[in-house]
């Protein structure tokens, strides 16, 4: 069986280090907001090239905290791609803001920068870009729009740890960025985790307080905050794995390159990249009109795949208010996408086998 993602194998590479670091935490008896947190926050900020990293409980909270930190709420609009994991949009509605969905570019699967300006109204406060599948959004036109209309750029970097755009990392391409460390992400912990990165001192201080019961110092509450913290054990695991992130992403690139060069079945649409360093291949997304039949065929040949995602957000029950809107490009992607096995621990033999089996598909 070729697994879509063998997480046990991914983490077992660091088992000795992880065991030792967790043991040290247990010996010390300090579980929240201690040295491990501080160390990881500093290391991840440095990795992204930003001033601040604030650990939190998960990726959804990270996005939620950014919107809350800016004070956006009822009556405010935030632009977001129509094809994303629903968390991006949930963070917007959780704050009472209105998500304004914009179609993706069929070539990159990321928000189409040319369609954003038409969606801007006097109520627009921010553009949320999502570096979907691990490919950094081409920011040039979006930076110009943000400047022209005085909008904040919020990055959803949950799938793109380490991706580069014009020499800068995701997490440093907008005003603030949310990351998820869900176990299956390129940088994943052993449970839930997330963080916000930003260069904005005021926003960073505010988010740190909001995430800790609205408290800037003990028993002193200046906001009606929430409890969203990254614990010491997760921070330690992340700090160990961060040291290997660039190497892991390089291996993902190698696998992606192999898939792209060797999958020759004419029924398959391969993903396109505008710059090799811009993509960290969280997901290797192929498309085919007969997606479900291909998935079943691969399953019969013991190859696990996934669909990211089967139903677009505007067709979900949670967003019935958007049900009558039409986003044909997003719908097309959702109807045809299939994610092939992709992880830094896939072997050459496994990748080769996936290619052979796909090329034999009729
Ligand atoms: C995983 C993910 C999130 C949410 O992260 P969690 O840690 O699961 O809350 C948000 N946006 C995108 C694009 C994601 O892939």
mmCIF file of N, CA and C in Angstrom, residues 102-209:
data_model
loop_
_atom_site.group_PDB
_atom_site.id
_atom_site.type_symbol
_atom_site.label_atom_id
_atom_site.label_comp_id
_atom_site.label_asym_id
_atom_site.label_seq_id
_atom_site.Cartn_x
_atom_site.Cartn_y
_atom_site.Cartn_z
ATOM 1 N N UNK A 102 -13.811 35.402 -4.478
ATOM 2 C CA UNK A 102 -13.265 35.729 -5.800
ATOM 3 C C UNK A 102 -12.717 34.448 -6.432
ATOM 4 N N UNK A 103 -12.973 34.284 -7.712
ATOM 5 C CA UNK A 103 -12.555 33.086 -8.437
ATOM 6 C C UNK A 103 -11.030 32.926 -8.506
ATOM 7 N N UNK A 104 -10.581 31.686 -8.533
ATOM 8 C CA UNK A 104 -9.152 31.418 -8.705
ATOM 9 C C UNK A 104 -8.745 31.453 -10.171
ATOM 10 N N UNK A 105 -7.426 31.436 -10.366
ATOM 11 C CA UNK A 105 -6.846 31.273 -11.693
ATOM 12 C C UNK A 105 -6.740 29.762 -11.933
ATOM 13 N N UNK A 106 -7.262 29.279 -13.038
ATOM 14 C CA UNK A 106 -7.282 27.842 -13.307
ATOM 15 C C UNK A 106 -5.861 27.270 -13.480
ATOM 16 N N UNK A 107 -4.892 28.140 -13.747
ATOM 17 C CA UNK A 107 -3.513 27.651 -13.929
ATOM 18 C C UNK A 107 -2.781 27.449 -12.598
ATOM 19 N N UNK A 108 -3.004 28.346 -11.649
ATOM 20 C CA UNK A 108 -2.260 28.251 -10.375
ATOM 21 C C UNK A 108 -3.130 27.734 -9.227
ATOM 22 N N UNK A 109 -4.451 27.746 -9.409
ATOM 23 C CA UNK A 109 -5.440 27.401 -8.365
ATOM 24 C C UNK A 109 -5.480 28.431 -7.241
ATOM 25 N N UNK A 110 -4.705 29.490 -7.367
ATOM 26 C CA UNK A 110 -4.740 30.574 -6.383
ATOM 27 C C UNK A 110 -5.660 31.695 -6.865
ATOM 28 N N UNK A 111 -6.032 32.584 -5.934
ATOM 29 C CA UNK A 111 -6.936 33.695 -6.268
ATOM 30 C C UNK A 111 -6.420 34.418 -7.517
ATOM 31 N N UNK A 112 -7.325 34.772 -8.412
ATOM 32 C CA UNK A 112 -6.944 35.452 -9.645
ATOM 33 C C UNK A 112 -6.790 36.954 -9.367
ATOM 34 N N UNK A 113 -5.549 37.453 -9.350
ATOM 35 C CA UNK A 113 -5.328 38.863 -8.986
ATOM 36 C C UNK A 113 -6.092 39.833 -9.890
ATOM 37 N N UNK A 114 -6.364 39.419 -11.129
ATOM 38 C CA UNK A 114 -7.047 40.312 -12.068
ATOM 39 C C UNK A 114 -8.537 40.480 -11.758
ATOM 40 N N UNK A 115 -9.084 39.649 -10.912
ATOM 41 C CA UNK A 115 -10.517 39.733 -10.594
ATOM 42 C C UNK A 115 -10.788 40.416 -9.256
ATOM 43 N N UNK A 116 -9.719 40.784 -8.558
ATOM 44 C CA UNK A 116 -9.903 41.314 -7.195
ATOM 45 C C UNK A 116 -10.486 42.732 -7.202
ATOM 46 N N UNK A 117 -9.980 43.587 -8.095
ATOM 47 C CA UNK A 117 -10.374 45.004 -8.037
ATOM 48 C C UNK A 117 -11.893 45.173 -8.172
ATOM 49 N N UNK A 118 -12.501 44.366 -9.034
ATOM 50 C CA UNK A 118 -13.951 44.470 -9.235
ATOM 51 C C UNK A 118 -14.733 44.089 -7.983
ATOM 52 N N UNK A 119 -14.098 43.369 -7.075
ATOM 53 C CA UNK A 119 -14.792 42.928 -5.857
ATOM 54 C C UNK A 119 -14.623 43.906 -4.696
ATOM 55 N N UNK A 120 -13.790 44.921 -4.893
ATOM 56 C CA UNK A 120 -13.537 45.898 -3.816
ATOM 57 C C UNK A 120 -14.687 46.907 -3.752
ATOM 58 N N UNK A 121 -15.195 47.143 -2.533
ATOM 59 C CA UNK A 121 -16.254 48.131 -2.304
ATOM 60 C C UNK A 121 -15.777 49.059 -1.185
ATOM 61 N N UNK A 122 -16.551 50.106 -0.868
ATOM 62 C CA UNK A 122 -16.146 50.965 0.262
ATOM 63 C C UNK A 122 -16.068 50.199 1.588
ATOM 64 N N UNK A 123 -16.711 49.037 1.646
ATOM 65 C CA UNK A 123 -16.709 48.258 2.904
ATOM 66 C C UNK A 123 -15.520 47.302 3.017
ATOM 67 N N UNK A 124 -14.767 47.162 1.926
ATOM 68 C CA UNK A 124 -13.667 46.198 1.944
ATOM 69 C C UNK A 124 -12.568 46.653 2.905
ATOM 70 N N UNK A 125 -12.122 45.736 3.753
ATOM 71 C CA UNK A 125 -11.069 46.064 4.714
ATOM 72 C C UNK A 125 -9.769 45.303 4.434
ATOM 73 N N UNK A 126 -9.905 44.114 3.845
ATOM 74 C CA UNK A 126 -8.697 43.288 3.691
ATOM 75 C C UNK A 126 -8.865 42.310 2.536
ATOM 76 N N UNK A 127 -7.718 41.863 2.036
ATOM 77 C CA UNK A 127 -7.685 40.770 1.069
ATOM 78 C C UNK A 127 -6.996 39.609 1.773
ATOM 79 N N UNK A 128 -7.693 38.484 1.850
ATOM 80 C CA UNK A 128 -7.041 37.299 2.402
ATOM 81 C C UNK A 128 -6.569 36.433 1.237
ATOM 82 N N UNK A 129 -5.252 36.267 1.151
ATOM 83 C CA UNK A 129 -4.721 35.375 0.111
ATOM 84 C C UNK A 129 -4.456 34.012 0.754
ATOM 85 N N UNK A 130 -4.683 32.958 -0.009
ATOM 86 C CA UNK A 130 -4.428 31.599 0.482
ATOM 87 C C UNK A 130 -3.404 30.966 -0.463
ATOM 88 N N UNK A 131 -2.255 30.586 0.081
ATOM 89 C CA UNK A 131 -1.222 29.951 -0.749
ATOM 90 C C UNK A 131 -1.599 28.476 -0.893
ATOM 91 N N UNK A 132 -2.565 28.233 -1.772
ATOM 92 C CA UNK A 132 -3.193 26.909 -1.813
ATOM 93 C C UNK A 132 -2.264 25.833 -2.360
ATOM 94 N N UNK A 133 -2.357 24.678 -1.751
ATOM 95 C CA UNK A 133 -1.570 23.477 -2.101
ATOM 96 C C UNK A 133 -0.067 23.671 -1.863
ATOM 97 N N UNK A 134 0.331 24.845 -1.357
ATOM 98 C CA UNK A 134 1.749 25.083 -1.091
ATOM 99 C C UNK A 134 2.400 26.064 -2.041
ATOM 100 N N UNK A 135 1.601 26.612 -2.976
ATOM 101 C CA UNK A 135 2.178 27.552 -3.953
ATOM 102 C C UNK A 135 1.906 29.009 -3.557
ATOM 103 N N UNK A 136 2.975 29.774 -3.362
ATOM 104 C CA UNK A 136 2.816 31.173 -2.974
ATOM 105 C C UNK A 136 2.045 31.929 -4.046
ATOM 106 N N UNK A 137 1.085 32.721 -3.590
ATOM 107 C CA UNK A 137 0.304 33.575 -4.486
ATOM 108 C C UNK A 137 1.243 34.601 -5.134
ATOM 109 N N UNK A 138 1.022 34.916 -6.395
ATOM 110 C CA UNK A 138 1.803 35.976 -7.050
ATOM 111 C C UNK A 138 1.261 37.320 -6.551
ATOM 112 N N UNK A 139 2.067 37.967 -5.699
ATOM 113 C CA UNK A 139 1.568 39.069 -4.879
ATOM 114 C C UNK A 139 1.615 40.446 -5.536
ATOM 115 N N UNK A 140 2.418 40.590 -6.579
ATOM 116 C CA UNK A 140 2.700 41.909 -7.148
ATOM 117 C C UNK A 140 1.443 42.791 -7.310
ATOM 118 N N UNK A 141 0.447 42.297 -8.039
ATOM 119 C CA UNK A 141 -0.763 43.102 -8.292
ATOM 120 C C UNK A 141 -1.570 43.303 -7.016
ATOM 121 N N UNK A 142 -1.503 42.333 -6.127
ATOM 122 C CA UNK A 142 -2.272 42.415 -4.882
ATOM 123 C C UNK A 142 -1.656 43.473 -3.959
ATOM 124 N N UNK A 143 -0.333 43.530 -3.928
ATOM 125 C CA UNK A 143 0.336 44.598 -3.160
ATOM 126 C C UNK A 143 -0.114 45.973 -3.669
ATOM 127 N N UNK A 144 -0.166 46.116 -4.986
ATOM 128 C CA UNK A 144 -0.550 47.415 -5.571
ATOM 129 C C UNK A 144 -1.997 47.773 -5.215
ATOM 130 N N UNK A 145 -2.887 46.783 -5.266
ATOM 131 C CA UNK A 145 -4.297 47.041 -4.917
ATOM 132 C C UNK A 145 -4.441 47.421 -3.449
ATOM 133 N N UNK A 146 -3.706 46.734 -2.591
ATOM 134 C CA UNK A 146 -3.791 47.005 -1.152
ATOM 135 C C UNK A 146 -3.356 48.441 -0.865
ATOM 136 N N UNK A 147 -2.327 48.863 -1.590
ATOM 137 C CA UNK A 147 -1.840 50.219 -1.402
ATOM 138 C C UNK A 147 -2.858 51.245 -1.921
ATOM 139 N N UNK A 148 -3.380 50.955 -3.122
ATOM 140 C CA UNK A 148 -4.323 51.878 -3.760
ATOM 141 C C UNK A 148 -5.590 52.069 -2.920
ATOM 142 N N UNK A 149 -6.110 50.993 -2.343
ATOM 143 C CA UNK A 149 -7.383 51.069 -1.613
ATOM 144 C C UNK A 149 -7.200 51.018 -0.089
ATOM 145 N N UNK A 150 -5.974 51.091 0.394
ATOM 146 C CA UNK A 150 -5.687 51.049 1.838
ATOM 147 C C UNK A 150 -6.269 49.810 2.502
ATOM 148 N N UNK A 151 -5.949 48.667 1.955
ATOM 149 C CA UNK A 151 -6.454 47.404 2.506
ATOM 150 C C UNK A 151 -5.317 46.641 3.177
ATOM 151 N N UNK A 152 -5.667 45.846 4.173
ATOM 152 C CA UNK A 152 -4.690 44.942 4.779
ATOM 153 C C UNK A 152 -4.613 43.665 3.941
ATOM 154 N N UNK A 153 -3.437 43.082 3.903
ATOM 155 C CA UNK A 153 -3.293 41.768 3.275
ATOM 156 C C UNK A 153 -3.073 40.741 4.378
ATOM 157 N N UNK A 154 -3.986 39.797 4.440
ATOM 158 C CA UNK A 154 -3.875 38.699 5.404
ATOM 159 C C UNK A 154 -3.513 37.445 4.615
ATOM 160 N N UNK A 155 -2.440 36.783 5.010
ATOM 161 C CA UNK A 155 -2.070 35.542 4.337
ATOM 162 C C UNK A 155 -2.596 34.339 5.114
ATOM 163 N N UNK A 156 -3.175 33.395 4.405
ATOM 164 C CA UNK A 156 -3.433 32.077 4.988
ATOM 165 C C UNK A 156 -2.313 31.181 4.466
ATOM 166 N N UNK A 157 -1.308 30.974 5.324
ATOM 167 C CA UNK A 157 -0.113 30.225 4.928
ATOM 168 C C UNK A 157 -0.130 28.792 5.455
ATOM 169 N N UNK A 158 -1.311 28.316 5.793
ATOM 170 C CA UNK A 158 -1.438 26.992 6.430
ATOM 171 C C UNK A 158 -0.880 25.854 5.580
ATOM 172 N N UNK A 159 -0.814 26.064 4.256
ATOM 173 C CA UNK A 159 -0.327 24.984 3.386
ATOM 174 C C UNK A 159 1.041 25.304 2.781
ATOM 175 N N UNK A 160 1.665 26.385 3.204
ATOM 176 C CA UNK A 160 2.830 26.847 2.423
ATOM 177 C C UNK A 160 4.015 27.295 3.276
ATOM 178 N N UNK A 161 4.296 26.580 4.356
ATOM 179 C CA UNK A 161 5.454 26.904 5.201
ATOM 180 C C UNK A 161 6.729 26.823 4.375
ATOM 181 N N UNK A 162 7.430 27.941 4.260
ATOM 182 C CA UNK A 162 8.734 27.916 3.592
ATOM 183 C C UNK A 162 8.719 28.290 2.120
ATOM 184 N N UNK A 163 7.547 28.466 1.525
ATOM 185 C CA UNK A 163 7.500 28.839 0.101
ATOM 186 C C UNK A 163 8.027 30.267 -0.078
ATOM 187 N N UNK A 164 8.652 30.515 -1.226
ATOM 188 C CA UNK A 164 9.287 31.814 -1.470
ATOM 189 C C UNK A 164 8.624 32.551 -2.624
ATOM 190 N N UNK A 165 8.429 33.851 -2.428
ATOM 191 C CA UNK A 165 7.986 34.711 -3.526
ATOM 192 C C UNK A 165 8.929 35.908 -3.576
ATOM 193 N N UNK A 166 9.578 36.099 -4.688
ATOM 194 C CA UNK A 166 10.572 37.163 -4.840
ATOM 195 C C UNK A 166 11.554 37.185 -3.665
ATOM 196 N N UNK A 167 12.009 36.006 -3.262
ATOM 197 C CA UNK A 167 13.016 35.896 -2.215
ATOM 198 C C UNK A 167 12.505 36.023 -0.792
ATOM 199 N N UNK A 168 11.205 36.258 -0.643
ATOM 200 C CA UNK A 168 10.617 36.368 0.708
ATOM 201 C C UNK A 168 9.756 35.151 0.988
ATOM 202 N N UNK A 169 9.726 34.748 2.241
ATOM 203 C CA UNK A 169 8.909 33.602 2.636
ATOM 204 C C UNK A 169 7.432 33.980 2.784
ATOM 205 N N UNK A 170 6.571 33.001 2.617
ATOM 206 C CA UNK A 170 5.184 33.187 3.058
ATOM 207 C C UNK A 170 5.250 33.509 4.557
ATOM 208 N N UNK A 171 4.292 34.253 5.017
ATOM 209 C CA UNK A 171 4.345 34.729 6.401
ATOM 210 C C UNK A 171 4.933 36.129 6.461
ATOM 211 N N UNK A 172 5.570 36.529 5.348
ATOM 212 C CA UNK A 172 6.192 37.846 5.248
ATOM 213 C C UNK A 172 5.773 38.524 3.944
ATOM 214 N N UNK A 173 4.638 38.110 3.391
ATOM 215 C CA UNK A 173 4.207 38.647 2.093
ATOM 216 C C UNK A 173 3.017 39.603 2.226
ATOM 217 N N UNK A 174 2.520 39.737 3.452
ATOM 218 C CA UNK A 174 1.389 40.639 3.666
ATOM 219 C C UNK A 174 1.568 41.364 4.976
ATOM 220 N N UNK A 175 0.439 41.821 5.564
ATOM 221 C CA UNK A 175 0.521 42.528 6.842
ATOM 222 C C UNK A 175 0.572 41.564 8.017
ATOM 223 N N UNK A 176 -0.093 40.429 7.863
ATOM 224 C CA UNK A 176 -0.077 39.405 8.913
ATOM 225 C C UNK A 176 -0.439 38.078 8.273
ATOM 226 N N UNK A 177 0.071 37.010 8.866
ATOM 227 C CA UNK A 177 -0.149 35.697 8.271
ATOM 228 C C UNK A 177 -0.535 34.682 9.334
ATOM 229 N N UNK A 178 -1.439 33.784 8.968
ATOM 230 C CA UNK A 178 -1.792 32.683 9.858
ATOM 231 C C UNK A 178 -1.178 31.392 9.346
ATOM 232 N N UNK A 179 -0.583 30.627 10.257
ATOM 233 C CA UNK A 179 -0.049 29.302 9.933
ATOM 234 C C UNK A 179 -0.778 28.256 10.761
ATOM 235 N N UNK A 180 -0.904 27.067 10.197
ATOM 236 C CA UNK A 180 -1.410 25.909 10.938
ATOM 237 C C UNK A 180 -0.272 24.908 11.078
ATOM 238 N N UNK A 181 -0.212 24.255 12.236
ATOM 239 C CA UNK A 181 0.756 23.170 12.424
ATOM 240 C C UNK A 181 0.033 21.846 12.641
ATOM 241 N N UNK A 182 -1.144 21.732 12.086
ATOM 242 C CA UNK A 182 -1.906 20.473 12.053
ATOM 243 C C UNK A 182 -0.945 19.371 11.596
ATOM 244 N N UNK A 183 -1.065 18.154 12.158
ATOM 245 C CA UNK A 183 -0.025 17.143 11.902
ATOM 246 C C UNK A 183 0.346 16.913 10.433
ATOM 247 N N UNK A 184 -0.608 17.023 9.528
ATOM 248 C CA UNK A 184 -0.324 16.711 8.127
ATOM 249 C C UNK A 184 0.275 17.850 7.317
ATOM 250 N N UNK A 185 0.418 19.039 7.910
ATOM 251 C CA UNK A 185 0.977 20.165 7.138
ATOM 252 C C UNK A 185 2.482 19.975 6.922
ATOM 253 N N UNK A 186 3.080 20.779 6.064
ATOM 254 C CA UNK A 186 4.521 20.629 5.798
ATOM 255 C C UNK A 186 5.341 20.766 7.079
ATOM 256 N N UNK A 187 4.926 21.659 7.963
ATOM 257 C CA UNK A 187 5.488 21.712 9.314
ATOM 258 C C UNK A 187 4.329 21.402 10.260
ATOM 259 N N UNK A 188 4.334 20.175 10.794
ATOM 260 C CA UNK A 188 3.201 19.734 11.608
ATOM 261 C C UNK A 188 3.636 19.261 12.979
ATOM 262 N N UNK A 189 2.773 19.488 13.973
ATOM 263 C CA UNK A 189 3.110 19.026 15.322
ATOM 264 C C UNK A 189 2.385 17.717 15.621
ATOM 265 N N UNK A 190 2.165 17.409 16.882
ATOM 266 C CA UNK A 190 1.554 16.128 17.248
ATOM 267 C C UNK A 190 0.215 16.355 17.919
ATOM 268 N N UNK A 191 -0.555 17.187 17.288
ATOM 269 C CA UNK A 191 -1.857 17.585 17.791
ATOM 270 C C UNK A 191 -2.193 18.858 17.039
ATOM 271 N N UNK A 192 -2.868 19.795 17.694
ATOM 272 C CA UNK A 192 -3.180 21.063 17.049
ATOM 273 C C UNK A 192 -2.159 22.130 17.434
ATOM 274 N N UNK A 193 -1.910 23.032 16.515
ATOM 275 C CA UNK A 193 -1.024 24.160 16.778
ATOM 276 C C UNK A 193 -1.133 25.148 15.645
ATOM 277 N N UNK A 194 -0.733 26.380 15.911
ATOM 278 C CA UNK A 194 -0.746 27.406 14.868
ATOM 279 C C UNK A 194 0.046 28.610 15.328
ATOM 280 N N UNK A 195 0.170 29.595 14.455
ATOM 281 C CA UNK A 195 0.817 30.847 14.868
ATOM 282 C C UNK A 195 0.438 31.963 13.912
ATOM 283 N N UNK A 196 0.682 33.177 14.391
ATOM 284 C CA UNK A 196 0.537 34.383 13.571
ATOM 285 C C UNK A 196 1.934 34.951 13.379
ATOM 286 N N UNK A 197 2.268 35.371 12.170
ATOM 287 C CA UNK A 197 3.509 36.110 11.957
ATOM 288 C C UNK A 197 3.156 37.505 11.432
ATOM 289 N N UNK A 198 3.935 38.480 11.856
ATOM 290 C CA UNK A 198 3.709 39.857 11.402
ATOM 291 C C UNK A 198 4.925 40.723 11.714
ATOM 292 N N UNK A 199 5.029 41.851 11.018
ATOM 293 C CA UNK A 199 6.050 42.849 11.343
ATOM 294 C C UNK A 199 5.449 44.017 12.117
ATOM 295 N N UNK A 200 4.141 43.939 12.381
ATOM 296 C CA UNK A 200 3.403 45.032 13.012
ATOM 297 C C UNK A 200 3.462 44.874 14.544
ATOM 298 N N UNK A 201 4.205 45.757 15.213
ATOM 299 C CA UNK A 201 4.401 45.652 16.671
ATOM 300 C C UNK A 201 3.078 45.732 17.442
ATOM 301 N N UNK A 202 2.225 46.686 17.045
ATOM 302 C CA UNK A 202 0.965 46.877 17.784
ATOM 303 C C UNK A 202 0.055 45.667 17.625
ATOM 304 N N UNK A 203 -0.040 45.201 16.371
ATOM 305 C CA UNK A 203 -0.898 44.031 16.123
ATOM 306 C C UNK A 203 -0.383 42.825 16.905
ATOM 307 N N UNK A 204 0.927 42.645 16.907
ATOM 308 C CA UNK A 204 1.523 41.488 17.597
ATOM 309 C C UNK A 204 1.181 41.522 19.088
ATOM 310 N N UNK A 205 1.324 42.697 19.698
ATOM 311 C CA UNK A 205 1.047 42.814 21.135
ATOM 312 C C UNK A 205 -0.429 42.535 21.415
ATOM 313 N N UNK A 206 -1.278 43.064 20.526
ATOM 314 C CA UNK A 206 -2.717 42.903 20.732
ATOM 315 C C UNK A 206 -3.124 41.431 20.591
ATOM 316 N N UNK A 207 -2.588 40.772 19.559
ATOM 317 C CA UNK A 207 -2.918 39.363 19.334
ATOM 318 C C UNK A 207 -2.412 38.501 20.493
ATOM 319 N N UNK A 208 -1.227 38.801 20.974
ATOM 320 C CA UNK A 208 -0.679 38.030 22.097
ATOM 321 C C UNK A 208 -1.598 38.138 23.316
ATOM 322 N N UNK A 209 -2.119 39.329 23.514
ATOM 323 C CA UNK A 209 -3.032 39.514 24.646
ATOM 324 C C UNK A 209 -4.380 38.825 24.395
#
